[in-house]
Amino acid sequence: MEDSGFVARPDYRVDILARRNRVTVSFDGEVLADSVRALLVDEQDHGLVFYFPPDDVRLERFVADDRTSRCPYKGTATYRRLGHSGTDVLAWSYNDPYPEVIRLAGFVAFYQDVVDLRVGVADPPVSGR
């Protein structure tokens, strides 16, 4: 494995925040992920991305895609697509991420411009009333 980008840029930020909010992902009306254990990743120079524990994703609906890519700060990503959707990749994972982001290992993220991602209330709800 190549060295992570943190070697050259130790100040680069990839903040991983545990959330209790119910977060769901749907595609064409079908719920693909539903979790109260998602991780919110706030990476410098990127948008916010939710990563789901694999137990909270309907992985049986997906097939592996042969493509991979390398993020200098997270490692090599593998991709998944729905079995019936042709070549459209909907999700990715870092199965062996760099040590700085090891909490992401095996978690699944979705392309938010393709799926319907919804963030609900925390459980138990946070209320100022």
PDB file of C-alpha atoms in Angstrom:
ATOM      1  CA  MET A   1       0.000   0.000   0.000  1.00  0.00           C
ATOM      2  CA  GLU A   2       1.248   3.462  -0.841  1.00  0.00           C
ATOM      3  CA  ASP A   3       1.856   5.961   1.939  1.00  0.00           C
ATOM      4  CA  SER A   4      -1.155   8.060   2.839  1.00  0.00           C
ATOM      5  CA  GLY A   5      -1.327  11.708   1.887  1.00  0.00           C
ATOM      6  CA  PHE A   6      -1.050  12.508   5.592  1.00  0.00           C
ATOM      7  CA  VAL A   7       2.706  11.872   5.343  1.00  0.00           C
ATOM      8  CA  ALA A   8       3.110  14.958   3.157  1.00  0.00           C
ATOM      9  CA  ARG A   9       0.126  16.866   4.625  1.00  0.00           C
ATOM     10  CA  PRO A  10      -0.288  15.979   8.328  1.00  0.00           C
ATOM     11  CA  ASP A  11      -2.566  19.038   8.696  1.00  0.00           C
ATOM     12  CA  TYR A  12      -5.131  17.724   6.169  1.00  0.00           C
ATOM     13  CA  ARG A  13      -8.515  17.153   7.850  1.00  0.00           C
ATOM     14  CA  VAL A  14     -10.735  14.116   7.499  1.00  0.00           C
ATOM     15  CA  ASP A  15     -13.062  14.334  10.488  1.00  0.00           C
ATOM     16  CA  ILE A  16     -15.155  11.238  11.213  1.00  0.00           C
ATOM     17  CA  LEU A  17     -18.156  11.948  13.409  1.00  0.00           C
ATOM     18  CA  ALA A  18     -20.480   9.293  14.822  1.00  0.00           C
ATOM     19  CA  ARG A  19     -24.152  10.240  14.514  1.00  0.00           C
ATOM     20  CA  ARG A  20     -27.285   8.980  16.280  1.00  0.00           C
ATOM     21  CA  ASN A  21     -29.615  10.469  13.676  1.00  0.00           C
ATOM     22  CA  ARG A  22     -31.585   8.010  11.579  1.00  0.00           C
ATOM     23  CA  VAL A  23     -30.110   8.251   8.084  1.00  0.00           C
ATOM     24  CA  THR A  24     -31.713   6.478   5.121  1.00  0.00           C
ATOM     25  CA  VAL A  25     -30.758   6.003   1.487  1.00  0.00           C
ATOM     26  CA  SER A  26     -33.300   5.147  -1.207  1.00  0.00           C
ATOM     27  CA  PHE A  27     -33.065   4.641  -4.949  1.00  0.00           C
ATOM     28  CA  ASP A  28     -36.196   4.558  -7.133  1.00  0.00           C
ATOM     29  CA  GLY A  29     -38.272   4.305  -3.951  1.00  0.00           C
ATOM     30  CA  GLU A  30     -36.395   1.285  -2.571  1.00  0.00           C
ATOM     31  CA  VAL A  31     -34.649   1.701   0.790  1.00  0.00           C
ATOM     32  CA  LEU A  32     -31.042   0.553   0.433  1.00  0.00           C
ATOM     33  CA  ALA A  33     -29.650   1.699   3.785  1.00  0.00           C
ATOM     34  CA  ASP A  34     -31.208   2.599   7.128  1.00  0.00           C
ATOM     35  CA  SER A  35     -29.036   3.369  10.138  1.00  0.00           C
ATOM     36  CA  VAL A  36     -28.762   5.155  13.461  1.00  0.00           C
ATOM     37  CA  ARG A  37     -25.020   4.318  13.475  1.00  0.00           C
ATOM     38  CA  ALA A  38     -23.820   6.179  10.384  1.00  0.00           C
ATOM     39  CA  LEU A  39     -20.527   8.040  10.350  1.00  0.00           C
ATOM     40  CA  LEU A  40     -20.497  11.573   8.978  1.00  0.00           C
ATOM     41  CA  VAL A  41     -17.245  12.337   7.176  1.00  0.00           C
ATOM     42  CA  ASP A  42     -16.272  15.976   6.849  1.00  0.00           C
ATOM     43  CA  GLU A  43     -13.214  15.994   4.610  1.00  0.00           C
ATOM     44  CA  GLN A  44     -11.332  19.186   3.889  1.00  0.00           C
ATOM     45  CA  ASP A  45     -12.208  20.516   0.411  1.00  0.00           C
ATOM     46  CA  HIS A  46     -15.071  17.984   0.007  1.00  0.00           C
ATOM     47  CA  GLY A  47     -18.753  17.822   0.827  1.00  0.00           C
ATOM     48  CA  LEU A  48     -20.195  15.951   3.792  1.00  0.00           C
ATOM     49  CA  VAL A  49     -20.616  12.203   3.221  1.00  0.00           C
ATOM     50  CA  PHE A  50     -22.424   9.619   5.345  1.00  0.00           C
ATOM     51  CA  TYR A  51     -20.859   6.162   5.646  1.00  0.00           C
ATOM     52  CA  PHE A  52     -23.096   3.280   6.740  1.00  0.00           C
ATOM     53  CA  PRO A  53     -22.179   0.157   8.698  1.00  0.00           C
ATOM     54  CA  PRO A  54     -22.468  -2.796   6.282  1.00  0.00           C
ATOM     55  CA  ASP A  55     -25.086  -4.457   8.526  1.00  0.00           C
ATOM     56  CA  ASP A  56     -27.372  -1.478   7.867  1.00  0.00           C
ATOM     57  CA  VAL A  57     -27.066  -1.698   4.063  1.00  0.00           C
ATOM     58  CA  ARG A  58     -28.990  -4.104   1.850  1.00  0.00           C
ATOM     59  CA  LEU A  59     -25.783  -5.483   0.363  1.00  0.00           C
ATOM     60  CA  GLU A  60     -27.638  -8.422  -1.214  1.00  0.00           C
ATOM     61  CA  ARG A  61     -29.096  -5.915  -3.721  1.00  0.00           C
ATOM     62  CA  PHE A  62     -25.620  -4.951  -4.961  1.00  0.00           C
ATOM     63  CA  VAL A  63     -22.963  -6.485  -7.152  1.00  0.00           C
ATOM     64  CA  ALA A  64     -19.292  -5.566  -7.072  1.00  0.00           C
ATOM     65  CA  ASP A  65     -17.957  -3.335  -9.812  1.00  0.00           C
ATOM     66  CA  ASP A  66     -14.459  -3.959 -11.184  1.00  0.00           C
ATOM     67  CA  ARG A  67     -13.442  -0.308 -10.971  1.00  0.00           C
ATOM     68  CA  THR A  68     -11.341   1.067  -8.118  1.00  0.00           C
ATOM     69  CA  SER A  69      -9.849   4.441  -7.319  1.00  0.00           C
ATOM     70  CA  ARG A  70      -7.333   5.735  -4.818  1.00  0.00           C
ATOM     71  CA  CYS A  71      -7.891   8.608  -2.437  1.00  0.00           C
ATOM     72  CA  PRO A  72      -4.588   9.886  -1.036  1.00  0.00           C
ATOM     73  CA  TYR A  73      -6.199  10.292   2.400  1.00  0.00           C
ATOM     74  CA  LYS A  74      -8.503   7.288   2.655  1.00  0.00           C
ATOM     75  CA  GLY A  75      -6.977   4.553   0.475  1.00  0.00           C
ATOM     76  CA  THR A  76      -8.350   2.394  -2.343  1.00  0.00           C
ATOM     77  CA  ALA A  77     -12.091   2.525  -2.909  1.00  0.00           C
ATOM     78  CA  THR A  78     -14.110  -0.368  -4.256  1.00  0.00           C
ATOM     79  CA  TYR A  79     -17.478   0.205  -5.892  1.00  0.00           C
ATOM     80  CA  ARG A  80     -20.930  -1.396  -5.982  1.00  0.00           C
ATOM     81  CA  ARG A  81     -23.890  -1.112  -8.297  1.00  0.00           C
ATOM     82  CA  LEU A  82     -27.397  -2.450  -8.064  1.00  0.00           C
ATOM     83  CA  GLY A  83     -27.764  -5.837  -9.723  1.00  0.00           C
ATOM     84  CA  HIS A  84     -30.514  -4.562 -12.041  1.00  0.00           C
ATOM     85  CA  SER A  85     -29.209  -1.053 -12.778  1.00  0.00           C
ATOM     86  CA  GLY A  86     -26.620  -1.731 -15.467  1.00  0.00           C
ATOM     87  CA  THR A  87     -23.336   0.105 -15.016  1.00  0.00           C
ATOM     88  CA  ASP A  88     -24.415   2.912 -12.661  1.00  0.00           C
ATOM     89  CA  VAL A  89     -22.251   2.786  -9.557  1.00  0.00           C
ATOM     90  CA  LEU A  90     -24.205   3.861  -6.478  1.00  0.00           C
ATOM     91  CA  ALA A  91     -21.885   3.082  -3.562  1.00  0.00           C
ATOM     92  CA  TRP A  92     -18.271   2.734  -2.505  1.00  0.00           C
ATOM     93  CA  SER A  93     -16.234   1.433   0.419  1.00  0.00           C
ATOM     94  CA  TYR A  94     -12.713   1.524   1.757  1.00  0.00           C
ATOM     95  CA  ASN A  95     -12.091  -2.037   2.898  1.00  0.00           C
ATOM     96  CA  ASP A  96      -8.493  -1.403   3.937  1.00  0.00           C
ATOM     97  CA  PRO A  97      -8.248   2.350   4.625  1.00  0.00           C
ATOM     98  CA  TYR A  98      -5.205   4.177   5.889  1.00  0.00           C
ATOM     99  CA  PRO A  99      -4.695   4.052   9.678  1.00  0.00           C
ATOM    100  CA  GLU A 100      -5.753   7.696  10.077  1.00  0.00           C
ATOM    101  CA  VAL A 101      -9.297   6.813   8.888  1.00  0.00           C
ATOM    102  CA  ILE A 102      -9.506   3.165  10.001  1.00  0.00           C
ATOM    103  CA  ARG A 103     -13.027   3.733  11.385  1.00  0.00           C
ATOM    104  CA  LEU A 104     -14.271   3.767   7.758  1.00  0.00           C
ATOM    105  CA  ALA A 105     -13.171   0.161   7.138  1.00  0.00           C
ATOM    106  CA  GLY A 106     -16.000  -1.691   5.405  1.00  0.00           C
ATOM    107  CA  PHE A 107     -18.509   1.143   5.792  1.00  0.00           C
ATOM    108  CA  VAL A 108     -20.558   2.001   2.681  1.00  0.00           C
ATOM    109  CA  ALA A 109     -21.083   5.480   1.205  1.00  0.00           C
ATOM    110  CA  PHE A 110     -23.484   6.491  -1.563  1.00  0.00           C
ATOM    111  CA  TYR A 111     -23.382   9.032  -4.380  1.00  0.00           C
ATOM    112  CA  GLN A 112     -25.710  11.646  -2.928  1.00  0.00           C
ATOM    113  CA  ASP A 113     -26.469  13.146  -6.334  1.00  0.00           C
ATOM    114  CA  VAL A 114     -27.934   9.796  -7.453  1.00  0.00           C
ATOM    115  CA  VAL A 115     -29.713   8.446  -4.362  1.00  0.00           C
ATOM    116  CA  ASP A 116     -32.216  10.035  -1.990  1.00  0.00           C
ATOM    117  CA  LEU A 117     -30.395  10.477   1.339  1.00  0.00           C
ATOM    118  CA  ARG A 118     -32.454  11.637   4.308  1.00  0.00           C
ATOM    119  CA  VAL A 119     -31.341  12.614   7.780  1.00  0.00           C
ATOM    120  CA  GLY A 120     -33.919  12.202  10.521  1.00  0.00           C
ATOM    121  CA  VAL A 121     -33.979  12.880  14.233  1.00  0.00           C
ATOM    122  CA  ALA A 122     -31.523  11.450  16.726  1.00  0.00           C
ATOM    123  CA  ASP A 123     -32.571   8.548  18.902  1.00  0.00           C
ATOM    124  CA  PRO A 124     -33.350   9.571  21.570  1.00  0.00           C
ATOM    125  CA  PRO A 125     -34.339  12.911  20.083  1.00  0.00           C
ATOM    126  CA  VAL A 126     -32.475  16.033  21.085  1.00  0.00           C
ATOM    127  CA  SER A 127     -34.899  18.653  22.273  1.00  0.00           C
ATOM    128  CA  GLY A 128     -34.516  22.035  23.914  1.00  0.00           C
ATOM    129  CA  ARG A 129     -38.122  21.975  25.098  1.00  0.00           C
TER     130      ARG A 129
END
